[in-house]
């Protein structure tokens, strides 16, 4: 073996089999099934979300596409046709609509090259051009046959068989490529325009402008701020080289709304609770977060439910419900909502029914199946009712239309039914004139037939009565007015014994108006009934733990961690994490962080001293304080080692740095609690 | 980039017609570079020494330097497209080779002159090799003073090329040559001065644009001939008016002058199209359209064709057709930018005064100024801070200010730090100042607000979140 430099390693046998296999036990046994359910549920939702998001910018993509098509046909000499896409801060990071444009290009009839440059493509002009040329010449999109591609691949390896060799940042390469392939347009997308260095961007635009007469360039800029800002940063010549047109994509709030609606529309078995939903929406509104992150948060919520909650196995196909393991059924009996249900049965003296559910697993399985299905129906009916609310808001004048997500959050918290919003809505209906009410009623019926939203009973009959009433009032074209409409009452001021008295006076109402008011009363109470019956509080539903997920903490821990706070806390209270005996809980529990003890890790001790000092810390003072805390027990060299290591660690964490103001001091860089 | 001289003398007359107002320069060029009527068939009589080895053509932009030289020599020239000094050298060799091929159409292109050209010494060697059999060759470097990444020896070396390569004349086209920039004396210069008013108008009037996009066809006797006459009459007068009002101060070079004339032409003739004025009614038209000549917003270039260029009648509607949906920054991004602005424009030592909650109401707005105001004015002239550039601040300072100005508590999650990164990539915050400015992980790194975050912009932000900015900004 010693004289061999290299040998082939041949293992003698197979790997040893693992000695221990972890078999899932108890509630874990259903994990595989739950994952299947999750896969099925989420794939449906993901498709719905994708479809919605693709559709939302369809018109913008169309416009960009037409712009590019037109740019091929009529060229402006010396100026690059430029599409400026206002994405807003949220959309600037993603691929944006360039991806969808690329899809179009693949099927378009012109030969085009689409490539995208981001600020990381190169820090100087040379590197950027290299990237540009490599991207443009290696990949081609456009109408072509596969065979043709094979032939061209060979040529590409030796791009210039004739003529002198070119440097790899020479746009002549691209020109040759364009000429050989008869490309009609080279589209360059600048993904994060703002992140580019202003001078670099100007230079490359000027250069592209120079070559515009030989290479048919077109540019797309993703802009998060404003066009003025872009123009400020470009040189004059670069601005001259661009002939731009502005395109606007949908607001991020609209996108979030669409994702929500996609989730409501699909027949989802799992509903997200109000607390979680409002947290997610708030983050989306408050910070620069892309809509993909919102969808990811939904997926994560879904995953947490199916992976961690064993009872979610009941959300599977109904046929599979009967062979759910017995310990799951036992777990169902522990649910809070089941206990309230049992209490209600006892109150109703239905002891036999309750006994059966407590003793027979089969009966309980059936009960869970039925009640879960019913609960889900209730919730979808509730979402349909939210649509009715929005419809009513749209039809009534001077009423702001609430967003679907905010209505959902209110409804899931069970607070919508008595809310001022609903009361105000009903009052406005009561005051509405006849022309509005009739359109509202018609739309309600149309909505009912189209989307199966709940509607009032005898809707058709009510409509005919309204119409009859309007018919009977032929002599006037004015719509009928309601008695409750404040326009019909006038305030009358009378002065009696030097006191002003205000009195309300109803203006004279016709007979029809009175009848109309009566009918309006029927309509309003009908709508009120819809709301009352459908806007249930989800926590009142039995087994809501199974189909409603409302845990905020996993979401917060995963999507919004607090790294700085975690480090600060760990340094301030090391005992919480180490759980050692030495600096144990014997001292007062409240103020553990205030104590300094020699047994604590050296870094934690030094951090305490660091917090107590000002913005410039004398290293010698710090050392003396440190030595005093650690006590005289150890040797000085040992303590010094600890001190130096602790100092280095704090510096590594970015808490302090050396300063040029004073050589023997360190500067405090971080403050606590930010 | 190069071209062999084949210059019949009659060409000069032709060029003079095409490039009007450059007669003197053409004659100079002719005197310096041409064969001087020497018959090439009789080699004994060639007086090649008449051409200097280096020639500099200079003048401000858009004075026809490149075009005139190019037209005279019929050779193409560009330096702007060269990314590095090396690139320039490579392209020079390529251009010379290409130019030599063009003269020998039957030559086999396969045995191409296929070499690398790494430095100026190599360029000299290559040129000597290539031009061995040529008596005269002119090499033109256009815009060589704007060359990127050029080595400091490039210009003097190019100027001396002719000394090493017999028969080579180098023409350098530059905008504003500094004195002795070639480190050589006795180089002939041709000056291309800026066009005067009369010259500019004369050049523009060569190609008058149409008044009527489509001629009236309703049987009137206004045919194309009359139209051509009319526009040739109206256009120069209009151009002169533009020169007097706008261009002589703000757009003196020919290109921008022409751009402005073309930009304003359609709005200008709109009343003629509408039938309010006749085509020869210039004085009344000028008075009626004087608003056009006073509006300076057309002067700066714009990526988007600006709405004022549309016919003036629709100007009112254009203001309403701004995009209805505006991408706003999220809530905390606005506050963070406000905090960053305050951190940039307030002194760090006044932070306790402006941001401590306890002093919020009792703050004296005037600060120390009142104490001094009785006496004479301060020795040091105080420039208002918002007129100065933004000062750098540390991350912790801006986060503290953010906590102080928020009307409620902030949970310091990773989102806040992401926000800083995002705003940095949008150039609303920029890294800068202090040590380690390039490294985002450097402890105590500093930020500044970007140039786009102006006082007006911040006021807009403050308005949208109901934040009383003026109470927190130091005057």
mmCIF file of C-alpha atoms in Angstrom, chain A residues 15 36 47 53 89 241 271 315 318 429 469 483 508 551 566 575 592 625 650:
data_model
loop_
_atom_site.group_PDB
_atom_site.id
_atom_site.type_symbol
_atom_site.label_atom_id
_atom_site.label_comp_id
_atom_site.label_asym_id
_atom_site.label_seq_id
_atom_site.Cartn_x
_atom_site.Cartn_y
_atom_site.Cartn_z
ATOM 1 C CA UNK A 15 -23.606 -0.470 4.528
ATOM 2 C CA UNK A 36 -51.225 13.681 1.353
ATOM 3 C CA UNK A 47 -52.963 26.899 -8.956
ATOM 4 C CA UNK A 53 -51.694 36.667 -10.176
ATOM 5 C CA UNK A 89 -41.261 49.010 -4.087
ATOM 6 C CA UNK A 241 -30.974 58.056 -26.149
ATOM 7 C CA UNK A 271 -59.815 28.422 6.917
ATOM 8 C CA UNK A 315 -60.156 16.952 6.605
ATOM 9 C CA UNK A 318 -64.835 11.489 3.520
ATOM 10 C CA UNK A 429 -80.619 50.902 2.382
ATOM 11 C CA UNK A 469 -95.187 50.548 -7.514
ATOM 12 C CA UNK A 483 -89.831 58.053 4.630
ATOM 13 C CA UNK A 508 -95.521 65.613 2.524
ATOM 14 C CA UNK A 551 -52.093 30.355 15.583
ATOM 15 C CA UNK A 566 -32.380 37.277 20.538
ATOM 16 C CA UNK A 575 -28.992 31.466 32.572
ATOM 17 C CA UNK A 592 -31.930 38.125 36.828
ATOM 18 C CA UNK A 625 -14.233 46.178 36.223
ATOM 19 C CA UNK A 650 -18.376 41.447 21.255
#
